XYZ file of C-alpha atoms in Angstrom:
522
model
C 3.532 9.232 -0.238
C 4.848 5.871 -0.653
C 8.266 5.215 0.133
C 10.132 3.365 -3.339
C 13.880 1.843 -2.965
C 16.172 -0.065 -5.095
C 18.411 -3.065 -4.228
C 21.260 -4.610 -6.454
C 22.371 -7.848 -5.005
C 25.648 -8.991 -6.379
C 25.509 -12.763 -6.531
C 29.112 -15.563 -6.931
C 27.296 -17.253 -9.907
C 27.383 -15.950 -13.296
C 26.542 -18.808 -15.728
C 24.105 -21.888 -13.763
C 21.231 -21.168 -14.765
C 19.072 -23.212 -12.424
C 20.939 -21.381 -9.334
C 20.003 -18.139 -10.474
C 16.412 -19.054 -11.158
C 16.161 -20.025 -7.548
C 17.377 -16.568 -6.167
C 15.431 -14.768 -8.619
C 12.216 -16.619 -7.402
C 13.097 -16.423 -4.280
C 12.986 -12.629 -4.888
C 9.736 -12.451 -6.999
C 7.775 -14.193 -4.054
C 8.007 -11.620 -2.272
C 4.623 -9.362 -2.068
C 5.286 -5.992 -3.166
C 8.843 -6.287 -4.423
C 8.925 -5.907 -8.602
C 12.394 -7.588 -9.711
C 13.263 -5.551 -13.152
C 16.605 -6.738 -14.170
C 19.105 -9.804 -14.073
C 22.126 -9.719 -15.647
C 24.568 -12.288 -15.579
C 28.494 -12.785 -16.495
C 30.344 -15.562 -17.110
C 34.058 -13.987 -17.210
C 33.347 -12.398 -13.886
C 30.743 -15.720 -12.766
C 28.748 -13.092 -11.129
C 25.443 -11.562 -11.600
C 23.423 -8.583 -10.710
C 20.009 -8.673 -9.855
C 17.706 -5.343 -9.606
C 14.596 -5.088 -7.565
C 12.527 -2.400 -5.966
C 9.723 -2.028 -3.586
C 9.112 -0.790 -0.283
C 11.738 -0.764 2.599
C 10.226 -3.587 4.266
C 9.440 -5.747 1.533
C 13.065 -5.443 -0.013
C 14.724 -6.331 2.782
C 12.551 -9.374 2.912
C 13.175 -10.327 -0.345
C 16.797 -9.452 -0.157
C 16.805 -12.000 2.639
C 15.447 -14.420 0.952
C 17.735 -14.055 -1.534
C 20.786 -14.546 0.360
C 19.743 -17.189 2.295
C 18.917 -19.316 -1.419
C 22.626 -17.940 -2.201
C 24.011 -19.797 0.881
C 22.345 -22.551 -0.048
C 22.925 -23.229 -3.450
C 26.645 -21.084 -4.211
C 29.566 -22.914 -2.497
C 32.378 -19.847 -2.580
C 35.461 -22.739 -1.899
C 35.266 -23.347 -5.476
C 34.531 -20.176 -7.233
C 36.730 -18.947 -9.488
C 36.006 -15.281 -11.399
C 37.844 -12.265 -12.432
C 35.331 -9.889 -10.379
C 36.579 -9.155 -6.998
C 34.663 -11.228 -4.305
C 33.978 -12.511 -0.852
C 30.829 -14.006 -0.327
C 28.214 -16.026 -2.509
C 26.194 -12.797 -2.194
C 29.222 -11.196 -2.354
C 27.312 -6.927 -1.690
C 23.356 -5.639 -1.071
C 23.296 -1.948 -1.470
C 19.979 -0.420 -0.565
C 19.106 2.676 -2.631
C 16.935 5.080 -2.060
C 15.061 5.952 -5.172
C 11.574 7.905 -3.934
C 10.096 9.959 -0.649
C 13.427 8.426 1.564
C 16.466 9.303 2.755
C 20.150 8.029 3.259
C 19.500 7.999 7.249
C 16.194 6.569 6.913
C 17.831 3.854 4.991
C 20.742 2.858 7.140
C 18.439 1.125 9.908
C 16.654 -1.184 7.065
C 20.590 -2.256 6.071
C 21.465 -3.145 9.809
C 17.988 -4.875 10.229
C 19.121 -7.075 7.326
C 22.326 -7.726 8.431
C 21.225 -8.752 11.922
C 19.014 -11.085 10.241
C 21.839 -12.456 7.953
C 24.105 -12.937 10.858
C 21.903 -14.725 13.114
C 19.804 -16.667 11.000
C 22.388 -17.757 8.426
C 25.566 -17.271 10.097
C 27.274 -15.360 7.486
C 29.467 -12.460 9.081
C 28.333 -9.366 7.470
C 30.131 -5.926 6.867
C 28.210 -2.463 6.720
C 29.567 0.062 4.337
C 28.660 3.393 2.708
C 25.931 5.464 4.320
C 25.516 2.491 6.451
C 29.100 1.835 7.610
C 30.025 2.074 11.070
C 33.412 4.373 11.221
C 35.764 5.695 7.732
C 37.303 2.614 7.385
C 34.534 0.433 5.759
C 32.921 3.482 4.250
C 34.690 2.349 0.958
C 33.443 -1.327 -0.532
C 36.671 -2.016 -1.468
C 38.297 -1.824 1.890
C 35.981 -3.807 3.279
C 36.112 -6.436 0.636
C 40.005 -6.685 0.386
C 41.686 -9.935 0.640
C 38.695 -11.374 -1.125
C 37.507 -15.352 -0.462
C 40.435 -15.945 0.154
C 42.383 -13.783 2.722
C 38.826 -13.580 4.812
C 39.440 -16.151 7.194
C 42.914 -14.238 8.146
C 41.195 -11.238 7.860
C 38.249 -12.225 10.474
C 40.662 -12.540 13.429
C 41.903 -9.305 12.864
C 40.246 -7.160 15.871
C 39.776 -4.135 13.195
C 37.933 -6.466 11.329
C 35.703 -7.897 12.932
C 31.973 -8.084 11.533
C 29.198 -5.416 12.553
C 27.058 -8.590 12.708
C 27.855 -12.070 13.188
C 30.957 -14.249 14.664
C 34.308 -14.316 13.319
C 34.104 -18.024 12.958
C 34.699 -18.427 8.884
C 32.004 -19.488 6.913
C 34.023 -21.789 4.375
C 30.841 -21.915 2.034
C 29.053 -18.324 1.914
C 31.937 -16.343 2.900
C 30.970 -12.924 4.383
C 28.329 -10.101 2.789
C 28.581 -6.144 2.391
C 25.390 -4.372 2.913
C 24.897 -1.345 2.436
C 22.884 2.098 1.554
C 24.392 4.036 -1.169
C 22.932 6.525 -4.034
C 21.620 5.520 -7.692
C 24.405 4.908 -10.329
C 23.543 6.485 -13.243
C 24.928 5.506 -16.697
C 25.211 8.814 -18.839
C 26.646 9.088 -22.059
C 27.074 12.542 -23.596
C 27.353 12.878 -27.884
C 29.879 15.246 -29.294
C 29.501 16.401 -33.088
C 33.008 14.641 -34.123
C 34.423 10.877 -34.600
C 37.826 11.268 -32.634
C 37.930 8.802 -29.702
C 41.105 11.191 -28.561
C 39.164 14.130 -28.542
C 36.361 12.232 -26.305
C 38.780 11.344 -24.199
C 40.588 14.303 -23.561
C 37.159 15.438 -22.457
C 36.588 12.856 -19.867
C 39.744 13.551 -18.398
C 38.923 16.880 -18.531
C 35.885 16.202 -15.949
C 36.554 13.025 -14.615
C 37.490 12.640 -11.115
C 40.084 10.808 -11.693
C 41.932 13.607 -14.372
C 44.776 12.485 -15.971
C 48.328 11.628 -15.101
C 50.427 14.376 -14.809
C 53.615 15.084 -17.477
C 56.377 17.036 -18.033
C 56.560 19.625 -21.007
C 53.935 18.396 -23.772
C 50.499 16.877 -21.635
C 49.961 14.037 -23.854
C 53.530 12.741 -24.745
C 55.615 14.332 -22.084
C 57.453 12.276 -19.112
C 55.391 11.060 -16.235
C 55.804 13.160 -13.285
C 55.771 11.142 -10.112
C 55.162 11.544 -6.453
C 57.189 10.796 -3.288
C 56.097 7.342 -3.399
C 56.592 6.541 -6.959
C 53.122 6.826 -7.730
C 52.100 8.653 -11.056
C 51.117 11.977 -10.457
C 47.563 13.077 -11.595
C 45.809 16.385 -12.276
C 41.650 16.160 -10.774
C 39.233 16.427 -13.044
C 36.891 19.319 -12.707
C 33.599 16.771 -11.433
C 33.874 14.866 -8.146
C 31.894 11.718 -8.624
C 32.601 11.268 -12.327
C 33.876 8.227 -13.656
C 34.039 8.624 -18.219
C 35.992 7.211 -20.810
C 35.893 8.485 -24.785
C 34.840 6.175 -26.822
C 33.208 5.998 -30.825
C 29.929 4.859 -31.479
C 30.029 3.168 -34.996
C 26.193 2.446 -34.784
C 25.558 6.279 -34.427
C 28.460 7.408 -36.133
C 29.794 9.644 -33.138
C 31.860 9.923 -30.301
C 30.899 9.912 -26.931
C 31.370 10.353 -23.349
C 30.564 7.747 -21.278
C 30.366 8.300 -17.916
C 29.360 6.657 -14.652
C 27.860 9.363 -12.309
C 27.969 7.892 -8.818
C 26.640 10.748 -6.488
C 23.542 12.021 -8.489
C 23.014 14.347 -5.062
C 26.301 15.843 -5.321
C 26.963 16.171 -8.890
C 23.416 16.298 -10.700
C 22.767 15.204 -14.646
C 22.376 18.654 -15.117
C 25.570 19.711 -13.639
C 27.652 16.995 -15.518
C 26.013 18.182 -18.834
C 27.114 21.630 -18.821
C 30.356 20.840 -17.622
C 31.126 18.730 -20.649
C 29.565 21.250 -22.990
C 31.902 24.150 -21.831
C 35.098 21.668 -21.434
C 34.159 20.605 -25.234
C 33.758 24.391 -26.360
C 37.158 24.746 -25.052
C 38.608 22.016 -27.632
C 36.451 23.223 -30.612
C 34.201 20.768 -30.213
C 30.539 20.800 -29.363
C 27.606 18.648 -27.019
C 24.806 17.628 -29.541
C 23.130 15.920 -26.658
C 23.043 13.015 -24.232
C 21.894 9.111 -23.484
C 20.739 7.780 -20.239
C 21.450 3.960 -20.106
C 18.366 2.180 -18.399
C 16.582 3.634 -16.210
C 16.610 6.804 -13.811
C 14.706 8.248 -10.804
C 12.118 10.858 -11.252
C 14.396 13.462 -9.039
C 17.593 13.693 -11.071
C 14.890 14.288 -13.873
C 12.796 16.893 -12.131
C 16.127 18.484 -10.409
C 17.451 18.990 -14.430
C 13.782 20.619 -15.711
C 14.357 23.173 -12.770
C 17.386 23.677 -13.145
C 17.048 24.627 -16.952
C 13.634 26.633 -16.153
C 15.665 28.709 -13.522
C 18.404 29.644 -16.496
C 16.003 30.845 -18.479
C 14.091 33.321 -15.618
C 11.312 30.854 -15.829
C 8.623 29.728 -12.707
C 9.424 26.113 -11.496
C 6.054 25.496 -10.257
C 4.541 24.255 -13.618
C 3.097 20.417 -13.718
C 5.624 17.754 -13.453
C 5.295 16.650 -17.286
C 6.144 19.877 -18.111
C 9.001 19.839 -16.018
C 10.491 16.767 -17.533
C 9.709 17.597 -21.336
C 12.112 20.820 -20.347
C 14.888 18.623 -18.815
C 14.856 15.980 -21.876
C 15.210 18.635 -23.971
C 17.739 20.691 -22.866
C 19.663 17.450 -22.630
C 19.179 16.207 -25.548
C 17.929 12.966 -24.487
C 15.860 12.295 -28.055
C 19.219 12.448 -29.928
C 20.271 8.893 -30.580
C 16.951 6.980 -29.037
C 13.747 8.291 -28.110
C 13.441 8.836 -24.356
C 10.054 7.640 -22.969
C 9.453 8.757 -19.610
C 7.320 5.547 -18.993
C 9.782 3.219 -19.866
C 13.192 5.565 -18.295
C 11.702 6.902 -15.474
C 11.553 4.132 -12.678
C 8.673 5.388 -10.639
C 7.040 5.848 -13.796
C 7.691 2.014 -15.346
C 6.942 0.694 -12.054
C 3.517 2.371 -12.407
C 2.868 1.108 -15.626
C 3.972 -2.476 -13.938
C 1.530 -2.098 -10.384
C -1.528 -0.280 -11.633
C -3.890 -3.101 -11.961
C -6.403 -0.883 -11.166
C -7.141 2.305 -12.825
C -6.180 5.519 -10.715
C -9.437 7.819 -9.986
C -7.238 10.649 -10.785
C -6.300 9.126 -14.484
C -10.195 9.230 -15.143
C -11.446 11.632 -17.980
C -13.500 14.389 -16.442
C -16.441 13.288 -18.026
C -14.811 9.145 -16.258
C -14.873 10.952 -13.132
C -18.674 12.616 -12.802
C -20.162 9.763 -13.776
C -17.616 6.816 -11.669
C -18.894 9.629 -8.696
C -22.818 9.417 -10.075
C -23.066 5.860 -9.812
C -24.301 4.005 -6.330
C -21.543 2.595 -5.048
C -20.323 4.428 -1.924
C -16.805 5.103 -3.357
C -15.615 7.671 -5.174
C -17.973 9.934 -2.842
C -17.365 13.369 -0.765
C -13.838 12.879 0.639
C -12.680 11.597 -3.194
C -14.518 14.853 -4.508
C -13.251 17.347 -1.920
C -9.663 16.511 -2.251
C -10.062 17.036 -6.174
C -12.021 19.947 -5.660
C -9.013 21.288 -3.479
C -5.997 20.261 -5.990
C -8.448 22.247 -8.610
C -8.262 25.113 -6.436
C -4.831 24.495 -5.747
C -3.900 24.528 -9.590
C -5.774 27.693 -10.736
C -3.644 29.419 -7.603
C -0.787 27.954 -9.361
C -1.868 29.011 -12.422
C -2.253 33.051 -11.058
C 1.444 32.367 -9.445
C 2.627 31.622 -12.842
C 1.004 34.157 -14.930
C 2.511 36.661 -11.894
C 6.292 35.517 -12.558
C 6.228 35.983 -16.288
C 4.227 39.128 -16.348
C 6.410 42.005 -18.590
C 7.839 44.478 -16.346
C 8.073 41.610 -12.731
C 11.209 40.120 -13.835
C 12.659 41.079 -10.638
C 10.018 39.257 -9.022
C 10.279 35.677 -11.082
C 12.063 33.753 -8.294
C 9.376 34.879 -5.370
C 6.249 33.960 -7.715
C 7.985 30.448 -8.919
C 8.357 29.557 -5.154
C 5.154 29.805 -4.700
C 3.737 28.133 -7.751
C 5.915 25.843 -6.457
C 4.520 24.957 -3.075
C 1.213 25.255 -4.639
C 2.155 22.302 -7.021
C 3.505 20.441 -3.972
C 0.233 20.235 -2.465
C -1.624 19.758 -5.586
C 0.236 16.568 -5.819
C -0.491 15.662 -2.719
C -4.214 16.689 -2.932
C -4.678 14.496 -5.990
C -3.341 11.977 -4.216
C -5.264 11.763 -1.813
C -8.064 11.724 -3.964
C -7.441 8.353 -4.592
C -6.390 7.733 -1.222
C -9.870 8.816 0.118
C -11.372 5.286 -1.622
C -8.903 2.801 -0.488
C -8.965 4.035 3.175
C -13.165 3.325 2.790
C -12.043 0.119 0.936
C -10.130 -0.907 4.024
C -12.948 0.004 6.133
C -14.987 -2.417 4.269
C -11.907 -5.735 4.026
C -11.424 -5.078 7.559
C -15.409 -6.251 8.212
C -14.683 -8.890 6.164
C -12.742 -10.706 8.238
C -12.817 -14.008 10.294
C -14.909 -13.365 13.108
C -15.320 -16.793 14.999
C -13.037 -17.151 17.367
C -11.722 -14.806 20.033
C -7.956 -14.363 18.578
C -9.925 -13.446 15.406
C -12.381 -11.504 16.594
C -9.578 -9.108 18.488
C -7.669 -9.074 15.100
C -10.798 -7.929 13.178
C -11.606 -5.065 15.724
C -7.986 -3.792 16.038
C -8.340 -3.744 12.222
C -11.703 -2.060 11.735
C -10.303 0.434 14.598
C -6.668 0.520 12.962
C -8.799 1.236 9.066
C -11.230 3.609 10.913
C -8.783 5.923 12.447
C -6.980 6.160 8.782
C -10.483 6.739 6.817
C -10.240 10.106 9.097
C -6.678 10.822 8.927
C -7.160 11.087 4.978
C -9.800 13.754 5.234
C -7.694 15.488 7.927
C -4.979 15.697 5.450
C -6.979 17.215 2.731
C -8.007 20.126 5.144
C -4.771 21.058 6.097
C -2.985 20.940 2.502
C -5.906 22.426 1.330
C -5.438 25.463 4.338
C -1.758 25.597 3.070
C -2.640 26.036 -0.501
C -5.473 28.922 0.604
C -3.064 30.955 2.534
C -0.946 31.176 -0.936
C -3.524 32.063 -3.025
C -4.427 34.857 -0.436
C -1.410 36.551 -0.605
C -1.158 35.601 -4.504
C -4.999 37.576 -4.954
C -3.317 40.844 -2.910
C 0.544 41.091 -4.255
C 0.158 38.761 -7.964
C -1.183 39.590 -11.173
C -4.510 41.570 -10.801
C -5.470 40.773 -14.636
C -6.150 37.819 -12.307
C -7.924 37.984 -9.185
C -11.124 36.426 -10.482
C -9.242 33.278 -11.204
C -7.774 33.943 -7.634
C -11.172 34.248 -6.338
C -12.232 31.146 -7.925
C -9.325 28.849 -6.355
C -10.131 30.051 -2.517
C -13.910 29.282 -2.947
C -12.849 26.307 -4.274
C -10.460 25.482 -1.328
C -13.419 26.264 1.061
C -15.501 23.454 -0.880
C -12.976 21.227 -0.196
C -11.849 22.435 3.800
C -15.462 22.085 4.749
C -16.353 19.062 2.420
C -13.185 17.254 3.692
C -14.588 18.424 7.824
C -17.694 16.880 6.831
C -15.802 13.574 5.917
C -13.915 13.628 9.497
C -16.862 13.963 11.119
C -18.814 10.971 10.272
């Protein structure tokens, strides 16, 4: 599966227009990078700019955009109210699809090397990327701002993870990092009062409140040793929220900023507020993602809510998110299209210049395989013929968990519908897959073929495209193996009301085992 992250440059430049034309091109021209939001401030004469691609082609692109930065953003005479310290003052990298934190950290040093020797700027890793506690938090690593960096370079605890500690007077210094999707959540509450929002949100911030004597809202201010205001946590780490009343929708709300989606989930946060409000005499009438979200948050909340109810998990991925939005209430104040709220989901809608076999009508499909050109053929058709197989065992898994009298056995028929669906995925996947590794085949033949430099490029490429145009098949035979050895046990131990449909998915999975052999072999 393709690997999808996220980066959010900060840039020193919130109002000249020109400037920030040049870094957003400078993005855009970048192949394979899709840049989805700018957004600009003049107060704070900074701006945020959101892209997301690969690894490899964001960090090129992120690159590029720095280096325009340097180029065009002179940080001796920036003013703003933003804290800053560099005309691209932080990168985070974010993983958003099919990657991990870890996998992420050696794309942020691979930048930063880059930065540091080709541009000179000294650069500072922090988060998931940072190099020891210290410069784990951005603010640490960005204190002093502009302009205590110079001091703060010759200071042997700070010097840069990449780059000299000569002071760059007119970039500054850069923070890149790898961190985890912000999300922007608001939850509604059925009343107007801002005070009873608020008393919410400090309910479940992080953050709490500050701690009083006697009465909690008008009492005296306890204090600590150091003459710091006491506080009392809120009952969600990574929760930032306010209250605040929304005259356009006539309620109040909870906004919050959840900043470790892995740690505290949507789903999580939701229920949390809803008890916390019950508590106050209040009540959650539902919720409001601002922008956009990844798929997993969505996907983790539809399980999640499935599981409450004694439900199988293993159920298509539509399904899955129709349950989540739901539950959370997400059609309340604005209708919540997965296709526009969903990133992996709008970036589809953005990237698919070309029709997807597996979005083809079944009737689309037959005849697309019918007609003489060599692609869709056999490998296309026994990797679909496999995810059908795969589905009606899913199917059987399903009807097992929510057969009267197997409650006790819901959660060991769900994680197997579950797997199934895994591979299904995949399966129809690679149904698609199967045709671009033989279109591959064919652009690799294609290619110069007059001198000798390009005549050892073409073979290494029709080798390279060759080996892949059997790996494909390969793949289909053992996901499709995976997904027989389910149904197996599913057609002994599941729902025997069943077993022809059981029957029907394993002769299917041979199909597409020996159909996908046949592909290896020639």
């Amino acid at each position: 599966m393709n690997k999808l992250i996220e980066c959010v440059p900060n840039f020193s430049e919130g109002s000249d227009k020109q400037i920030l034309d040049s870094i957003a091109e400078a993005i855009s021209s970048n192949k394979g990078v899709t840049l989805l939001n700018i957004d600009p401030g003049k107060a704070t004469n900074r701006t945020v700019m959101t892209f997301v691609g690969s690894p490899e082609a964001v960090i090129d692109a992120a690159f590029c955009a720095i280096k325009v930065a340097s180029e065009k953003i002179d940080m001796s005479k920036h003013k703003g109210e933003h804290p800053r310290f560099g005309a691209t003052d932080v990168c985070p990298l974010i993983p958003i699809s099919n990657v991990t934190f870890d996998e992420l950290v050696p794309y942020a040093e691979k930048l930063g090397e880059r930065v540091a020797k080709e541009l000179k700027i000294p650069v500072y890793l922090y988060e998931y990327a940072a190099k020891n506690k210290e410069r784990k938090n951005l603010a640490n690593v960005r204190s002093g701002e502009y302009e205590g960096l110079k001091e703060k370079l010759t200071k042997k605890t700070w010097k840069p993870d990449f780059g000299t500690t000569v002071f760059n007077k007119k970039s500054g210094a850069v923070a890149i990092g790898v961190r985890d999707f912000l999300i922007a959540y608001n939850i509604n509450l059925n009343t107007k009062s801002t005070r009873l929002a608020n008393a919410i949100a400090f309910d479940v911030r992080e953050k709490g409140r500050i701690k009083r004597k006697g009465h909690p809202v008008i009492g005296d201010i306890v204090y600590d040793s150091k003459g710091n205001p006491s506080t009392i946590p809120g009952s969600l780490k990574y929760v930032k929220a306010i209250g605040w009343y929304i005259e356009e929708f006539g309620i109040s709300q909870i906004s919050m900023n959840l900043t470790n989606i892995n740690q505290t989930p949507i789903h999580v946060v939701f229920d949390e507020v809803s008890k916390k409000a019950e508590k106050r005499g209040a009540r959650v009438t539902g919720s409001e993602i601002v922008g956009l979200i990844p798929l997993k948050p969505m996907l983790d909340a539809g399980k999640y809510f499935l599981k409450k109810q004694n439900r199988s998990v293993g159920v298509p991925e539509i399904d899955i998110i129709s349950i989540a939005v739901e539950s959370l209430g997400l059609n309340q104040v604005k209708k919540f299209i997965p296709e526009k709220n969903i990133i992996e989901y709008y970036l589809d809608t953005l990237f698919d210049d070309k029709k997807k076999i597996i979005e083809l009508k079944a009737t689309e499909f037959s005849d697309e395989v019918a007609r003489e050109s060599p692609a869709p053929g056999g490998g296309s058709v026994a990797a679909y013929v496999g995810a059908l197989g795969s589905s009606l065992g899913e199917m059987v898994a399903n009807l097992s968990a929510n057969k009267r009298g197997w409650e006790d056995r819901v959660e060991n028929f769900s994680a197997i519908a579950n797997k199934i669906d895994e591979i299904r995925k995949e399966l129809l996947f690679l149904v698609d897959e199967d045709s671009n590794s033989f279109d591959r085949i064919m652009t690799s033949f294609k290619l110069p073929n007059n001198s000798e430099e390009e005549k050892k490029i073409r073979l290494t490429a029709i080798y390279d495209s060759s080996i892949y145009a059997a790996e494909v098949p390969l793949r289909v035979m053992n996901r499709s193996y995976d997904s027989y050895k389910l149904i197996f046990e599913l057609a002994k131990n599941g729902n025997q009301n069943s077993i022809s449909d059981a029957g029907v998915a394993c002769l299917c999975i041979h199909a597409a085992i020996y159909g996908a052999y046949l592909n290896v072999k020639i």
